[in-house]
Short mmCIF file of C-alpha atoms in Angstrom, two decimals:
data_model
loop_
_atom_site.label_atom_id
_atom_site.label_comp_id
_atom_site.label_asym_id
_atom_site.label_seq_id
_atom_site.Cartn_x
_atom_site.Cartn_y
_atom_site.Cartn_z
CA MET A 1 -25.07 -6.10 -4.02
CA ALA A 2 -24.34 -2.38 -4.29
CA ASP A 3 -26.56 0.29 -3.03
CA THR A 4 -26.49 2.54 -6.03
CA THR A 5 -29.62 4.65 -5.65
CA ASP A 6 -29.39 8.60 -6.18
CA LYS A 7 -29.85 9.06 -2.53
CA THR A 8 -26.44 7.60 -1.92
CA VAL A 9 -25.03 10.65 -3.63
CA THR A 10 -27.27 13.33 -2.19
CA GLY A 11 -29.26 12.67 1.02
CA GLU A 12 -26.77 9.95 2.54
CA ALA A 13 -23.33 11.61 1.71
CA ASN A 14 -23.29 12.99 5.14
CA SER A 15 -25.03 10.63 7.10
CA ALA A 16 -22.90 7.49 7.27
CA PRO A 17 -23.89 4.16 8.70
CA ARG A 18 -23.00 3.25 12.30
CA LYS A 19 -21.33 -0.06 10.94
CA SER A 20 -20.12 -1.38 7.68
CA SER A 21 -22.40 -3.47 5.71
CA TRP A 22 -22.29 -5.58 2.59
CA ARG A 23 -25.13 -3.63 0.91
CA TYR A 24 -23.00 -0.55 0.73
CA ILE A 25 -20.07 -1.63 -1.37
CA GLY A 26 -19.59 -0.78 -5.01
CA PRO A 27 -16.50 1.23 -5.69
CA GLY A 28 -14.41 -1.84 -4.79
CA ILE A 29 -16.53 -3.92 -7.36
CA VAL A 30 -15.60 -1.20 -9.93
CA VAL A 31 -11.99 -0.92 -9.16
CA ALA A 32 -11.47 -4.75 -9.32
CA ALA A 33 -13.30 -4.93 -12.58
CA THR A 34 -11.36 -2.01 -14.05
CA GLY A 35 -7.94 -3.25 -12.78
CA VAL A 36 -8.04 -6.82 -13.98
CA GLY A 37 -7.55 -6.68 -17.62
CA ALA A 38 -6.91 -9.39 -20.21
CA GLY A 39 -3.19 -8.63 -19.80
CA ASP A 40 -3.34 -9.49 -16.08
CA LEU A 41 -5.11 -12.87 -16.96
CA VAL A 42 -2.56 -13.77 -19.67
CA ALA A 43 0.45 -12.99 -17.07
CA THR A 44 -1.25 -15.10 -14.63
CA LEU A 45 -1.82 -17.91 -17.17
CA ILE A 46 1.87 -17.67 -18.35
CA ALA A 47 3.07 -17.88 -14.70
CA GLY A 48 1.03 -21.02 -14.32
CA SER A 49 1.96 -22.48 -17.48
CA ASN A 50 5.85 -21.79 -16.64
CA PHE A 51 5.95 -22.60 -13.15
CA GLY A 52 2.82 -24.52 -12.14
CA TYR A 53 1.40 -23.45 -8.63
CA THR A 54 4.80 -22.38 -7.58
CA LEU A 55 4.14 -18.46 -7.77
CA LEU A 56 0.66 -18.69 -6.22
CA TRP A 57 1.98 -16.97 -3.05
CA ALA A 58 3.21 -14.03 -5.30
CA ALA A 59 -0.34 -13.48 -6.82
CA VAL A 60 -1.60 -13.36 -3.12
CA ILE A 61 0.99 -10.84 -2.03
CA GLY A 62 0.14 -8.81 -5.12
CA CYS A 63 -3.50 -8.44 -4.01
CA LEU A 64 -2.33 -7.36 -0.32
CA VAL A 65 0.06 -4.69 -1.90
CA LYS A 66 -2.82 -3.32 -3.74
CA ILE A 67 -5.11 -3.35 -0.94
CA SER A 68 -2.81 -1.02 0.88
CA LEU A 69 -2.47 1.40 -2.05
CA ALA A 70 -6.20 1.76 -2.62
CA GLU A 71 -6.90 2.02 1.12
CA ALA A 72 -4.43 4.71 1.28
CA ALA A 73 -6.05 6.66 -1.50
CA GLY A 74 -9.69 5.97 -0.18
CA ARG A 75 -8.39 7.24 3.28
CA TRP A 76 -6.96 10.46 1.89
CA HIS A 77 -10.15 11.40 0.22
CA LEU A 78 -12.20 10.57 3.28
CA SER A 79 -10.28 12.00 5.96
CA THR A 80 -9.39 15.48 4.05
CA GLY A 81 -12.64 15.93 2.15
CA SER A 82 -10.09 16.69 -0.74
CA THR A 83 -9.12 14.67 -3.83
CA LEU A 84 -5.92 13.01 -4.49
CA PHE A 85 -4.86 15.62 -7.19
CA ASP A 86 -5.51 18.26 -4.36
CA GLY A 87 -2.89 16.37 -2.42
CA TRP A 88 -0.51 15.85 -5.25
CA ALA A 89 -0.67 19.68 -6.05
CA SER A 90 0.22 20.44 -2.43
CA LEU A 91 3.61 18.60 -3.01
CA GLY A 92 4.68 21.00 -5.63
CA ARG A 93 4.26 21.80 -9.23
CA TRP A 94 6.37 18.90 -10.45
CA THR A 95 3.31 16.50 -9.63
CA THR A 96 1.30 18.63 -11.97
CA TRP A 97 3.66 18.18 -14.94
CA PHE A 98 4.02 14.52 -14.39
CA PHE A 99 0.40 13.98 -14.33
CA ALA A 100 -0.21 16.23 -17.42
CA VAL A 101 2.18 14.33 -19.50
CA TYR A 102 1.17 11.01 -18.24
CA VAL A 103 -2.45 11.18 -18.54
CA VAL A 104 -2.21 12.64 -22.22
CA ILE A 105 0.47 10.09 -23.80
CA TRP A 106 -0.95 7.05 -21.55
CA GLY A 107 -4.58 7.82 -22.41
CA PHE A 108 -3.63 7.87 -26.22
CA VAL A 109 -1.89 4.44 -26.29
CA TYR A 110 -4.27 3.01 -23.81
CA GLY A 111 -7.29 4.06 -25.60
CA ALA A 112 -6.19 1.77 -28.61
CA ALA A 113 -5.07 -1.16 -26.51
CA ALA A 114 -8.52 -1.15 -24.52
CA MET A 115 -10.42 -1.15 -27.73
CA SER A 116 -8.34 -3.98 -29.49
CA SER A 117 -8.61 -6.12 -26.23
CA SER A 118 -12.24 -5.86 -26.08
CA ALA A 119 -12.44 -6.51 -29.91
CA LEU A 120 -10.36 -9.79 -30.16
CA PRO A 121 -13.21 -12.05 -28.12
CA LEU A 122 -15.96 -10.43 -30.08
CA GLN A 123 -14.16 -11.38 -33.59
CA ALA A 124 -13.45 -14.84 -32.27
CA LEU A 125 -17.22 -15.14 -31.41
CA PHE A 126 -18.44 -13.57 -34.43
CA PRO A 127 -15.73 -13.85 -37.04
CA ASP A 128 -17.93 -13.10 -40.16
CA VAL A 129 -19.59 -9.98 -38.80
CA MET A 130 -16.72 -7.33 -39.32
CA ASP A 131 -12.84 -7.06 -38.88
CA LEU A 132 -11.05 -6.45 -35.69
CA GLU A 133 -10.62 -2.89 -36.32
CA GLY A 134 -14.43 -2.64 -36.90
CA TRP A 135 -15.11 -4.42 -33.59
CA ALA A 136 -12.55 -2.15 -31.90
CA ILE A 137 -14.12 1.19 -33.04
CA ALA A 138 -17.67 -0.30 -32.02
CA CYS A 139 -16.36 -1.02 -28.54
CA GLY A 140 -14.82 2.38 -28.28
CA LEU A 141 -18.19 4.12 -29.20
CA VAL A 142 -20.15 2.13 -27.15
CA GLY A 143 -18.05 2.83 -24.06
CA LEU A 144 -17.99 6.66 -24.92
CA VAL A 145 -21.72 6.78 -25.39
CA PHE A 146 -22.39 4.68 -22.22
CA VAL A 147 -20.24 6.84 -19.83
CA TRP A 148 -21.09 10.06 -21.63
CA PHE A 149 -24.97 9.52 -20.87
CA ASN A 150 -24.78 7.56 -17.53
CA LYS A 151 -23.84 8.60 -13.89
CA TYR A 152 -21.88 6.73 -11.55
CA ALA A 153 -24.86 4.87 -10.27
CA VAL A 154 -25.89 3.24 -13.47
CA PHE A 155 -22.15 2.73 -14.22
CA GLU A 156 -21.38 0.98 -10.99
CA LYS A 157 -24.45 -1.37 -11.57
CA VAL A 158 -23.39 -2.48 -15.00
CA MET A 159 -19.84 -3.15 -13.73
CA THR A 160 -21.37 -5.35 -11.08
CA VAL A 161 -23.28 -7.29 -13.62
CA LEU A 162 -20.10 -7.65 -15.69
CA VAL A 163 -18.00 -8.65 -12.62
CA GLY A 164 -20.58 -11.25 -11.99
CA VAL A 165 -19.90 -12.99 -15.48
CA MET A 166 -16.10 -12.68 -14.86
CA PHE A 167 -16.61 -14.18 -11.78
CA VAL A 168 -18.69 -17.34 -13.03
CA VAL A 169 -16.54 -17.99 -16.01
CA THR A 170 -13.35 -17.85 -14.10
CA VAL A 171 -14.26 -20.08 -11.32
CA TYR A 172 -15.97 -22.45 -13.61
CA LEU A 173 -12.89 -22.81 -15.73
CA ALA A 174 -10.87 -23.29 -12.32
CA ILE A 175 -13.14 -26.04 -11.39
CA ARG A 176 -13.30 -27.52 -14.83
CA VAL A 177 -9.53 -28.15 -15.10
CA THR A 178 -9.70 -30.02 -11.69
CA PRO A 179 -6.95 -28.19 -9.74
CA ASN A 180 -4.39 -30.21 -7.68
CA LEU A 181 -5.29 -28.70 -4.30
CA PRO A 182 -2.29 -30.03 -2.29
CA ASP A 183 0.06 -28.64 -5.00
CA ALA A 184 -2.07 -25.25 -4.76
CA PHE A 185 -1.44 -25.05 -1.11
CA ALA A 186 2.11 -25.86 -1.30
CA GLY A 187 2.12 -22.96 -3.87
CA LEU A 188 1.30 -20.54 -0.81
CA LEU A 189 4.90 -21.03 0.52
CA PRO A 190 7.30 -18.31 -0.64
CA VAL A 191 9.49 -20.31 -2.83
CA LEU A 192 11.28 -18.86 -6.11
CA PRO A 193 11.42 -21.11 -9.36
CA ASP A 194 14.76 -22.55 -10.21
CA GLU A 195 14.96 -20.24 -13.42
CA LYS A 196 16.94 -17.46 -14.77
CA ASP A 197 15.42 -13.97 -13.88
CA SER A 198 13.09 -15.67 -11.54
CA ILE A 199 13.16 -12.69 -9.05
CA LEU A 200 12.28 -10.27 -11.65
CA ASN A 201 9.62 -12.60 -13.05
CA THR A 202 8.21 -13.04 -9.63
CA LEU A 203 8.18 -9.52 -8.76
CA GLY A 204 6.40 -8.66 -12.24
CA LEU A 205 3.63 -11.04 -11.30
CA ILE A 206 3.27 -9.31 -7.91
CA GLY A 207 2.93 -5.87 -9.55
CA GLY A 208 0.83 -6.70 -12.16
CA VAL A 209 -2.18 -8.05 -10.18
CA GLY A 210 -4.96 -5.68 -10.96
CA GLY A 211 -4.54 -1.99 -11.24
CA THR A 212 -2.35 0.86 -12.28
CA ILE A 213 -3.94 4.37 -12.67
CA THR A 214 -7.19 2.69 -11.49
CA LEU A 215 -5.78 2.25 -7.97
CA ALA A 216 -5.64 6.21 -7.85
CA ALA A 217 -9.07 6.45 -9.39
CA TYR A 218 -10.39 4.41 -6.54
CA GLY A 219 -10.70 7.61 -4.05
CA TYR A 220 -12.69 9.29 -6.87
CA TRP A 221 -15.19 6.46 -7.23
CA VAL A 222 -15.61 6.51 -3.50
CA ASN A 223 -16.58 10.09 -3.61
CA ALA A 224 -18.85 9.37 -6.69
CA LYS A 225 -20.69 6.90 -4.51
CA GLY A 226 -21.31 9.69 -2.01
CA TRP A 227 -18.99 8.81 0.60
CA THR A 228 -17.28 11.92 1.57
CA ASN A 229 -16.20 12.09 5.20
CA THR A 230 -14.64 9.69 7.97
CA GLY A 231 -18.01 8.22 8.84
CA TRP A 232 -17.62 6.14 5.74
CA MET A 233 -14.07 4.90 6.51
CA LYS A 234 -15.21 1.35 7.85
CA VAL A 235 -17.56 0.91 4.85
CA MET A 236 -14.55 1.99 2.42
CA ARG A 237 -12.17 -0.57 4.19
CA LEU A 238 -14.60 -3.54 3.76
CA ASP A 239 -15.38 -2.14 0.24
CA ASN A 240 -11.55 -2.32 -0.58
CA ARG A 241 -11.10 -5.71 0.99
CA VAL A 242 -14.03 -7.25 -1.31
CA ALA A 243 -12.32 -5.60 -4.32
CA TYR A 244 -8.87 -7.55 -3.71
CA ILE A 245 -10.52 -10.48 -2.76
CA THR A 246 -12.45 -10.56 -5.91
CA THR A 247 -9.06 -9.72 -7.90
CA GLY A 248 -7.30 -12.52 -5.85
CA ILE A 249 -10.19 -15.17 -7.06
CA PHE A 250 -9.72 -14.03 -10.60
CA VAL A 251 -6.05 -14.28 -10.56
CA VAL A 252 -5.74 -17.52 -8.76
CA ALA A 253 -8.39 -19.26 -10.98
CA MET A 254 -6.39 -18.39 -14.12
CA LEU A 255 -3.21 -19.58 -12.44
CA PHE A 256 -5.21 -22.76 -11.76
CA VAL A 257 -5.88 -23.08 -15.57
CA GLY A 258 -2.39 -22.36 -16.73
CA ALA A 259 -0.85 -24.79 -14.09
CA GLU A 260 -3.46 -27.70 -15.00
CA LEU A 261 -4.12 -27.01 -18.55
CA LEU A 262 -1.13 -25.55 -19.96
CA HIS A 263 1.84 -26.66 -17.69
CA SER A 264 1.02 -30.32 -17.34
CA ALA A 265 0.62 -30.66 -21.24
CA ASP A 266 3.69 -28.29 -21.59
CA VAL A 267 1.76 -25.91 -23.89
CA ALA A 268 2.99 -22.17 -24.27
CA ILE A 269 0.87 -19.40 -25.33
CA ALA A 270 1.56 -15.84 -26.75
CA SER A 271 1.91 -12.98 -24.23
CA GLY A 272 -0.60 -10.18 -24.55
CA ASP A 273 -4.28 -10.37 -25.40
CA LYS A 274 -3.83 -12.93 -28.08
CA GLY A 275 -2.95 -15.53 -25.65
CA LEU A 276 -6.49 -15.54 -24.49
CA VAL A 277 -7.63 -16.30 -28.07
CA GLN A 278 -5.24 -19.20 -28.08
CA LEU A 279 -6.45 -20.29 -24.91
CA SER A 280 -10.17 -20.58 -26.24
CA ASP A 281 -8.82 -22.93 -28.94
CA ILE A 282 -7.29 -25.09 -26.47
CA LEU A 283 -10.30 -25.18 -24.33
CA GLU A 284 -12.42 -26.07 -27.34
CA ASP A 285 -10.06 -28.87 -28.35
CA GLU A 286 -10.10 -30.03 -24.56
CA TYR A 287 -13.79 -29.43 -23.52
CA GLY A 288 -15.86 -28.40 -26.45
CA SER A 289 -16.95 -25.18 -28.29
CA ALA A 290 -19.39 -24.43 -25.47
CA THR A 291 -16.87 -24.03 -22.96
CA ALA A 292 -14.58 -22.07 -25.46
CA LYS A 293 -17.68 -19.59 -26.11
CA PHE A 294 -18.21 -19.39 -22.48
CA PHE A 295 -14.66 -18.45 -21.81
CA LEU A 296 -14.69 -15.80 -24.64
CA ILE A 297 -17.58 -14.08 -23.07
CA GLY A 298 -15.79 -13.93 -19.89
CA PHE A 299 -12.74 -12.47 -21.90
CA PHE A 300 -15.06 -9.81 -23.41
CA ALA A 301 -16.39 -8.91 -19.97
CA THR A 302 -12.89 -8.70 -18.35
CA SER A 303 -11.61 -6.37 -21.31
CA PHE A 304 -14.71 -4.21 -21.57
CA THR A 305 -15.01 -3.66 -17.85
CA SER A 306 -11.36 -2.16 -18.00
CA LEU A 307 -12.50 -0.04 -21.10
CA ILE A 308 -15.36 1.58 -19.57
CA GLY A 309 -13.64 1.92 -15.94
CA VAL A 310 -10.71 3.77 -17.57
CA TRP A 311 -13.25 5.78 -19.56
CA HIS A 312 -15.08 6.79 -16.56
CA GLY A 313 -12.33 6.77 -13.70
CA VAL A 314 -9.47 8.64 -15.49
CA SER A 315 -11.98 10.88 -17.16
CA LEU A 316 -13.01 11.91 -13.77
CA MET A 317 -9.52 12.52 -12.67
CA PHE A 318 -8.79 14.63 -15.55
CA ALA A 319 -11.95 16.73 -14.65
CA ASP A 320 -10.65 17.23 -11.23
CA PHE A 321 -7.03 18.10 -12.43
CA VAL A 322 -8.59 20.78 -14.82
CA ALA A 323 -10.64 22.06 -12.10
CA ARG A 324 -8.02 22.29 -9.61
CA TYR A 325 -5.53 23.91 -12.28
CA ARG A 326 -8.17 26.66 -13.10
CA ASP A 327 -8.93 27.43 -9.39
CA ARG A 328 -6.05 26.77 -6.92
CA GLU A 329 -7.81 27.62 -4.13
CA ALA A 330 -10.44 25.21 -4.60
CA ALA A 331 -9.01 22.41 -2.70
CA ALA A 332 -11.35 22.29 0.20
CA GLY A 333 -14.63 20.35 -0.52
CA SER A 334 -13.61 19.10 -3.80
CA GLY A 335 -14.69 15.63 -2.67
CA GLN A 336 -18.21 17.05 -2.33
CA GLU A 337 -17.94 18.42 -6.17
CA VAL A 338 -16.99 14.85 -7.11
CA ALA A 339 -19.99 13.27 -4.95
CA SER A 340 -22.46 15.87 -6.57
CA GLY A 341 -22.00 14.44 -9.98
CA SER A 342 -20.94 17.73 -11.29
CA ARG A 343 -17.52 16.54 -12.34
CA GLU A 344 -19.09 13.91 -14.70
CA ARG A 345 -21.03 16.82 -16.55
CA SER A 346 -18.20 18.82 -17.05
CA TRP A 347 -16.58 19.73 -20.28
CA PRO A 348 -12.95 18.41 -19.05
CA PHE A 349 -14.60 14.98 -18.29
CA ARG A 350 -16.09 14.73 -21.78
CA VAL A 351 -12.94 16.07 -23.48
CA TYR A 352 -10.91 13.25 -21.98
CA LEU A 353 -13.66 10.80 -22.83
CA LEU A 354 -13.26 11.95 -26.56
CA TRP A 355 -9.38 11.81 -26.25
CA LEU A 356 -9.63 8.17 -25.15
CA THR A 357 -11.84 7.14 -27.91
CA PHE A 358 -11.19 9.07 -31.21
CA PRO A 359 -7.52 9.88 -31.69
CA PRO A 360 -6.31 6.21 -30.69
CA MET A 361 -8.42 4.87 -33.49
CA VAL A 362 -5.52 5.90 -35.78
CA LEU A 363 -3.48 3.55 -34.08
CA LEU A 364 -5.76 0.64 -34.94
CA PHE A 365 -4.88 1.01 -38.63
CA GLN A 366 -1.40 2.36 -38.64
CA GLY A 367 0.23 0.82 -35.57
CA GLN A 368 1.45 2.39 -32.58
CA PRO A 369 4.48 4.70 -33.10
CA PHE A 370 7.63 3.24 -31.76
CA ARG A 371 8.92 6.16 -29.78
CA LEU A 372 5.48 6.85 -28.42
CA VAL A 373 5.10 3.07 -27.11
CA ILE A 374 8.50 3.61 -25.21
CA LEU A 375 7.39 6.65 -23.56
CA TYR A 376 4.05 4.97 -22.80
CA GLY A 377 6.02 1.97 -21.06
CA VAL A 378 8.17 4.18 -19.13
CA LEU A 379 5.40 6.61 -17.80
CA GLY A 380 3.13 3.56 -17.06
CA ALA A 381 6.12 1.95 -15.01
CA ALA A 382 6.82 5.28 -13.33
CA PHE A 383 3.23 5.85 -12.15
CA LEU A 384 2.89 3.47 -9.34
CA PRO A 385 6.07 4.31 -7.80
CA PHE A 386 4.92 7.88 -7.96
CA LEU A 387 1.49 6.92 -6.29
CA ALA A 388 3.05 4.87 -3.47
CA GLY A 389 5.46 7.43 -2.84
CA THR A 390 3.15 10.49 -2.64
CA LEU A 391 0.57 8.68 -0.75
CA MET A 392 3.23 8.03 2.05
CA TRP A 393 4.40 11.70 2.01
CA LEU A 394 0.53 12.80 2.18
CA LEU A 395 -0.53 10.29 4.85
CA ASN A 396 2.52 10.99 7.12
CA THR A 397 2.21 14.90 7.28
CA SER A 398 -0.10 17.57 8.59
CA ARG A 399 -1.95 17.53 5.31
CA THR A 400 -3.87 14.60 6.83
CA PRO A 401 -5.68 14.98 10.31
CA ARG A 402 -3.51 12.92 12.86
CA GLU A 403 -5.98 10.17 13.75
CA TRP A 404 -6.15 9.08 9.94
CA ARG A 405 -2.33 9.21 9.38
CA ASN A 406 -0.33 6.09 8.46
CA GLY A 407 0.25 3.61 11.19
CA PRO A 408 3.26 1.28 11.19
CA LEU A 409 1.48 -1.41 8.92
CA SER A 410 0.27 1.19 6.40
CA ASN A 411 3.82 2.58 6.09
CA ALA A 412 5.41 -1.02 5.81
CA MET A 413 2.96 -1.91 3.00
CA LEU A 414 3.57 1.43 1.06
CA ALA A 415 7.11 1.12 1.73
CA ILE A 416 7.16 -2.47 0.15
CA ALA A 417 4.72 -1.30 -2.71
CA GLY A 418 7.16 1.79 -3.45
CA LEU A 419 10.22 -0.39 -3.54
CA LEU A 420 8.47 -3.25 -5.51
CA PHE A 421 7.27 -0.75 -8.46
CA LEU A 422 10.63 1.17 -8.25
CA VAL A 423 12.40 -1.98 -9.17
CA LEU A 424 10.06 -2.89 -11.78
CA CYS A 425 10.33 0.59 -13.21
CA VAL A 426 13.84 0.49 -13.39
CA LYS A 427 13.83 -2.73 -15.29
CA GLN A 428 11.34 -1.48 -17.58
CA ILE A 429 13.41 1.48 -18.44
CA TRP A 430 16.58 -0.54 -18.72
CA ASP A 431 14.55 -2.83 -21.03
CA GLN A 432 13.66 -0.29 -23.52
CA PRO A 433 15.60 -0.07 -26.71
CA TRP A 434 16.98 3.34 -26.19
CA SER A 435 19.55 3.04 -28.96
CA GLU A 436 16.76 2.76 -31.62
CA PHE A 437 14.83 5.51 -29.94
CA PHE A 438 17.52 8.17 -30.58
#
């Protein structure tokens, strides 16, 4: 599906095609695979189990919101030749401090969560091989070795294969449960459930569809693919649409499963990754062990793509952050640096890879420190309002060439995204047990 040969990064970086083509897409597949984790699938399953098809429209809007954010990030990279961190640095020193604190705390806690999420389906598939912690460590080490020794081209190919597995599994399950299509189409009408806190639950579903920091990493993957100038703009936009159409299919398919398999039988599952293990037990009772094992394979593909996607994408961002911090005059042409592959061979890239892998292993055995988890939740909730707000700032000022600045639709979508994520951020901060924190 994707053209991932080395010439994409070298000889073709400045010879963009005359028109967009399916054969060029790739970064979109990567961002879709990374952005949709086990947590997103569980959240959608629970929405389906609680409300049936009522919130299908919210899942669709979530995809549209994320399309606008990823497109804006990609447009910044292509129109300026600089990276997103170059743009953030131009807004003031506060962005540097926010990102530095965020990327250290977030990476530490996320590393443990990603390894555990990848381990759960493997332990369910092979219960007598090793315990959950052993599988988690193995997943982290495999992700580390894979990203350490492979460049973007190989990374993209592997992600494409795993996305194919995710696609087949989720679509198969959606068909297997025999969705009620008239009810599904009715769910496209924007109606709120008649439940307490239905507005906040709906906003949470919209905001949780596919991606956090991976939306910011999209521009870096665009450059890593070899797209470094505006000649690739049409290709990037097609690629971005493919990303969130793919995401939408995953999310809608799991909502179908929740609505038909759980809602109709009034079955509840736990939030978090363990809810997917529960679902495999329900599938085994309903359709047999083969379907349950097939689902667990898809569950692993979903979790492991998020792991290696973050291992690669956020390490690439961190490498750019360090390079920009060390040489503040190096903003021009930093997109070309990413395209050349030099960032993937740099010591900051590999240091952050190690940070994502080894320190979080402590949390697998000791549990997550209470205060650290609160800070992780707050910083994570604050990142998307930060991303939406800074992209609006960058793409409406002289930092962006005039012809590539935001139009009315882009501004409207980024404003909606910013307000949505700001509301969710305030709720996340409000819900934290601050009295226990102090």
